[in-house]
Structures are given as structure tokens and as C-alpha cells.
mmCIF file of C-alpha atoms in Angstrom:
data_model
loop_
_atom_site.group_PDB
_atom_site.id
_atom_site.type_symbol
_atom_site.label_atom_id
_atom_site.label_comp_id
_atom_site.label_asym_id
_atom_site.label_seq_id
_atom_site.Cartn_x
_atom_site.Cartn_y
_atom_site.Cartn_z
ATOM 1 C CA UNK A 139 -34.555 64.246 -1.555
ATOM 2 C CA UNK A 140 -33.546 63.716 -5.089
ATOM 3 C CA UNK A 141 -36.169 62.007 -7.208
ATOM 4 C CA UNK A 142 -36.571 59.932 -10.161
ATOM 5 C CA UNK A 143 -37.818 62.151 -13.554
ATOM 6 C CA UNK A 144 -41.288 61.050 -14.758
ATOM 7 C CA UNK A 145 -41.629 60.401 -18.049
ATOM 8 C CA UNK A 146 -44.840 58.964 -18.149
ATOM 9 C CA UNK A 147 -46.865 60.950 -20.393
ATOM 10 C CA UNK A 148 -50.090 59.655 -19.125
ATOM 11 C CA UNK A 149 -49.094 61.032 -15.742
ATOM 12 C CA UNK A 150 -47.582 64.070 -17.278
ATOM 13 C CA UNK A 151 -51.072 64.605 -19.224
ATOM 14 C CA UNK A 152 -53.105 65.010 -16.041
ATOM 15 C CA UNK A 153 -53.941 68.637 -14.917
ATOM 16 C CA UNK A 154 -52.380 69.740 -11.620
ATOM 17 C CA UNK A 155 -54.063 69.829 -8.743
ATOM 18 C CA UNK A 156 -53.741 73.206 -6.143
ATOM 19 C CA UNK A 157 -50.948 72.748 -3.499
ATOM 20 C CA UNK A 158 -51.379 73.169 0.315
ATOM 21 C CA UNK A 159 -48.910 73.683 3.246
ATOM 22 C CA UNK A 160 -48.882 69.576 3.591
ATOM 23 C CA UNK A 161 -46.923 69.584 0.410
ATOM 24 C CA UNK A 162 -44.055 70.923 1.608
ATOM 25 C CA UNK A 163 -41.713 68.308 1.454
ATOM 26 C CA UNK A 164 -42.593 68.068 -2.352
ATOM 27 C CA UNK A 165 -40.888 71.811 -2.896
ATOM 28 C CA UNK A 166 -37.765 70.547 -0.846
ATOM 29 C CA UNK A 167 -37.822 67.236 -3.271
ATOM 30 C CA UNK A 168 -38.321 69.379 -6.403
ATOM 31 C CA UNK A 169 -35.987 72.020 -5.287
ATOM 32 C CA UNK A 170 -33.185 68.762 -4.837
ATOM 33 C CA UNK A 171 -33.965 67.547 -7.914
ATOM 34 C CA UNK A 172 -33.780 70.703 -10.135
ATOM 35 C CA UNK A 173 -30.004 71.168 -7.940
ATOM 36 C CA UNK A 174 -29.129 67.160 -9.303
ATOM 37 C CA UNK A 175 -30.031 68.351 -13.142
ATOM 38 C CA UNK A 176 -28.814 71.863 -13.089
ATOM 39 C CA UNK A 177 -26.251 71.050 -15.879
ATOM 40 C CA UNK A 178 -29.038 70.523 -18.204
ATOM 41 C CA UNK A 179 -31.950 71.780 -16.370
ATOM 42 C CA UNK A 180 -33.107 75.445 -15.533
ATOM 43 C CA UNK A 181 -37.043 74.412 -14.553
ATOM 44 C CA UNK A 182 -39.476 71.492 -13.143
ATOM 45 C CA UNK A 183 -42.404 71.003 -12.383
ATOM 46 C CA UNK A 184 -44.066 69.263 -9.447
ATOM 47 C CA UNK A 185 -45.496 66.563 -12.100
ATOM 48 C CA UNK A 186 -42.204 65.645 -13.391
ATOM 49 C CA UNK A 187 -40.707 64.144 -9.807
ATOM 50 C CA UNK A 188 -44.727 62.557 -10.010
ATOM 51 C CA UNK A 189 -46.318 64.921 -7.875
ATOM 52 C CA UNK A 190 -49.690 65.973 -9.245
ATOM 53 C CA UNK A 191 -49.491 69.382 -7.578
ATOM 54 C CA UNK A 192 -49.237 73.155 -8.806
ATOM 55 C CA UNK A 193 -45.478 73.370 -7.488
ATOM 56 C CA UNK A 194 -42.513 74.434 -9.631
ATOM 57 C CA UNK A 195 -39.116 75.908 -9.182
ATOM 58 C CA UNK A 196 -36.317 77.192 -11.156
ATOM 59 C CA UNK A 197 -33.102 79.025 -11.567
ATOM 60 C CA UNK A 198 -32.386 82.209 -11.165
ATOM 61 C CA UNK A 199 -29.072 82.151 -11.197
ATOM 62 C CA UNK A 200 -27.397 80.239 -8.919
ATOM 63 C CA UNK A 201 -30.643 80.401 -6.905
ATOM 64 C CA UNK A 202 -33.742 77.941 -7.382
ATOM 65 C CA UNK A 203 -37.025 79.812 -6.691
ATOM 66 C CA UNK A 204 -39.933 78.114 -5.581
ATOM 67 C CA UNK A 205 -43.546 78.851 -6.579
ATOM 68 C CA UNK A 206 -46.598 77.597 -5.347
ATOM 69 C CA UNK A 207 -50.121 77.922 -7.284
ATOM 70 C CA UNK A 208 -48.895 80.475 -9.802
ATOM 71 C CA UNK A 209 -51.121 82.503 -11.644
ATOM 72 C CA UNK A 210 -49.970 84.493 -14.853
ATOM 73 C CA UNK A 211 -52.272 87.907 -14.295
ATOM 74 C CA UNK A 212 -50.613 89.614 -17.096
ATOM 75 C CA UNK A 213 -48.357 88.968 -20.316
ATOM 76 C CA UNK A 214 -47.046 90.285 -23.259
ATOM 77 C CA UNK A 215 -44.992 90.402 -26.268
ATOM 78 C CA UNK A 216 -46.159 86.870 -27.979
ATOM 79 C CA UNK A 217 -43.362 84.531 -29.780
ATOM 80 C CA UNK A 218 -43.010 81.111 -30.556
ATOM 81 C CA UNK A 219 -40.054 79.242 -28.535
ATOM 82 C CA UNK A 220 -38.610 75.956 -29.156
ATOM 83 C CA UNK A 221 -37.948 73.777 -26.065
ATOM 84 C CA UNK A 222 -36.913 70.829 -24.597
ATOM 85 C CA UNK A 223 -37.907 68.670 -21.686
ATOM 86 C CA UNK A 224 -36.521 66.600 -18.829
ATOM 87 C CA UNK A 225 -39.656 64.543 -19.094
ATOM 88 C CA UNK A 226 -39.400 64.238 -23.007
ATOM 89 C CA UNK A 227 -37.575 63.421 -25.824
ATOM 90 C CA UNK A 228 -36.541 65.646 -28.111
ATOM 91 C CA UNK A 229 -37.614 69.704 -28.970
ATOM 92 C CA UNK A 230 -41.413 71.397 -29.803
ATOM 93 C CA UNK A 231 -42.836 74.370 -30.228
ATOM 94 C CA UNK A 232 -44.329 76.617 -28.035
ATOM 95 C CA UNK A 233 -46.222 80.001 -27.695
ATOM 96 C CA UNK A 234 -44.664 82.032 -24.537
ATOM 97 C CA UNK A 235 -44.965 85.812 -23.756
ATOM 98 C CA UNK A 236 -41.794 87.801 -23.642
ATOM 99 C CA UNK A 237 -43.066 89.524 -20.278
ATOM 100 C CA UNK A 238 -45.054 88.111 -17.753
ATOM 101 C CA UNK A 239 -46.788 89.117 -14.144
ATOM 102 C CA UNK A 240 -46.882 86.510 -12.091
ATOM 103 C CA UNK A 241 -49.588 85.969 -8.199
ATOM 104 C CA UNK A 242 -47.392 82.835 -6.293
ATOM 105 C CA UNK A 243 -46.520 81.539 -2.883
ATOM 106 C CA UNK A 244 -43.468 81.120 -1.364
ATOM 107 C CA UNK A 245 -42.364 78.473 -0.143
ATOM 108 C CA UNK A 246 -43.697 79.942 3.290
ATOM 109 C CA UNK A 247 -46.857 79.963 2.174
ATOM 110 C CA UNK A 248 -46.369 83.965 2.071
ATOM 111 C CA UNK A 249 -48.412 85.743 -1.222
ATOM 112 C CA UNK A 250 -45.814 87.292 -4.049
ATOM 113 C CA UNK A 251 -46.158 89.048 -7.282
ATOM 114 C CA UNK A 252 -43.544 89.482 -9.289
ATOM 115 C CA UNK A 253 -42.842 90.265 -13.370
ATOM 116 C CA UNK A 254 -40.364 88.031 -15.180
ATOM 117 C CA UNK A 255 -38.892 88.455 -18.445
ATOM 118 C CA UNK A 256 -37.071 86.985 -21.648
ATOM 119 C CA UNK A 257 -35.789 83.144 -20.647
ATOM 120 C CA UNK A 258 -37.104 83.161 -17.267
ATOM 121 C CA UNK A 259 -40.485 83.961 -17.862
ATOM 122 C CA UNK A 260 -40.314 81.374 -20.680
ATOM 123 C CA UNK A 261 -39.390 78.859 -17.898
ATOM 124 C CA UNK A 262 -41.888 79.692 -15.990
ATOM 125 C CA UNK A 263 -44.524 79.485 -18.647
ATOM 126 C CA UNK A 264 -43.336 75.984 -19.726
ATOM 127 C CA UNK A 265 -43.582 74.537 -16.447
ATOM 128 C CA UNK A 266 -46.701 75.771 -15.520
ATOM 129 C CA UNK A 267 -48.366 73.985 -18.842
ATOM 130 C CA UNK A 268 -47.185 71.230 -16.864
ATOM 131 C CA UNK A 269 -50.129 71.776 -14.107
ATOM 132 C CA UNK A 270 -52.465 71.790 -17.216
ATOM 133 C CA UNK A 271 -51.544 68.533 -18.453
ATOM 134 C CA UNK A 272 -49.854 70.190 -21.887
ATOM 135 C CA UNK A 273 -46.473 68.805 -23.076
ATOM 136 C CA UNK A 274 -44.731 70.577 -25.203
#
């Protein structure tokens, strides 16, 4: 189901809490949502359709990939990115690693580790600030 974008930064603010196999329904939400802003949209976080869980999915492609509790376990090749946000007005700066290693679930609950690169992996970076409560 497509939800509304949370731009409470109060909300937005809070750290993440881990998900569980009850929060299914949020990735099909998030996963609709991403689909109803892909024109100006590539990544969301759980937090942003006000779900405090560590959920996000983007695009690859024409494909929107889940991930559940994502843990960075290796990165490298520092920068500094500017970005936007569905949740926010306006651009920031951010540090993000060219290269990044990434432990997830699926959205079956099924372990994955994967290494992302260039834009992607800066996706992935800026929503999972999200789960710590950091806005860009």
C-alpha cells in the first residue's frame, strides 16, 4: 500500500529499531511507495513511510531491492556527496564510501551479502543513516 512521506523530523531523528518477520507488510508498503516516487526517488527508508524499523529498499534498475537489518561490514574509497531527501527540504552534505560490503535479509527472511558500488552504495548508505536517526 502506498503511504504518506514523513517529514517529521522528530520522528525521522529516532534510531531504528531491528525488524522481524511480523514486519512484513512494512517492506510491501515501502516497496509501493518507493514504485509511487520513482520519478524522483531511487531509495527509502522504513522511517520515512513512519515505520521505526531497520527496513529499506531501492532501485536497481527497474528493480526495487529490499533489505532488512543491513550491516555495512566493509567500505572504502571515502568522498563527500551532496543529497537530497524525500523527507526534507532541500540538499546537504554527506560522507559515503565509494565501495561498500553489505550482511542483509531478504525479504524472505533469507541471509545475503553483497558489495555495492558508486550511486548505489551511496543510496544505500543514506538510507541506512535513516535507522540511526541522522538526516542529512
Amino acid at each position: 500500500m502506498i503511504k504518506p512521506i514523513n517529514r517529521d523530523t522528530t520522528l525521522l531523528s529516532q534510531k531504528s529499531l531491528p525488524a522481524t518477520q511480523q514486519d512484513t507488510a512494512t517492506i510491501t508498503d515501502l516497496m509501493d511507495t518507493l514504485e509511487h516516487h520513482k520519478d524522483h526517488c531511487v531509495g527509502m527508508a522504513a522511517n520515512m513511510i513512519g515505520v521505526n524499523k531497520r527496513i529499506l529498499v531501492f532501485q536497481l534498475g527497474m528493480m526495487p531491492v529490499p533489505m532488512v537489518n543491513p550491516v555495512i561490514v566493509k567500505k572504502s574509497g571515502k568522498y563527500t556527496a551532496q543529497e537530497g531527501c524525500l523527507s526534507l527540504d532541500g540538499e546537504r552534505s554527506a560522507t559515503r564510501y565509494q565501495n561498500i560490503e553489505v550482511k542483509y535479509l531478504d525479504r524472505n527472511f533469507v541471509a545475503q551479502t553483497q558489495k555495492f558500488n558508486g550511486f548505489v552504495a551511496e543510496i544505500i548508505q543514506h538510507e541506512m543513516d535513516h535507522f540511526e536517526g541522522i538526516l542529512i
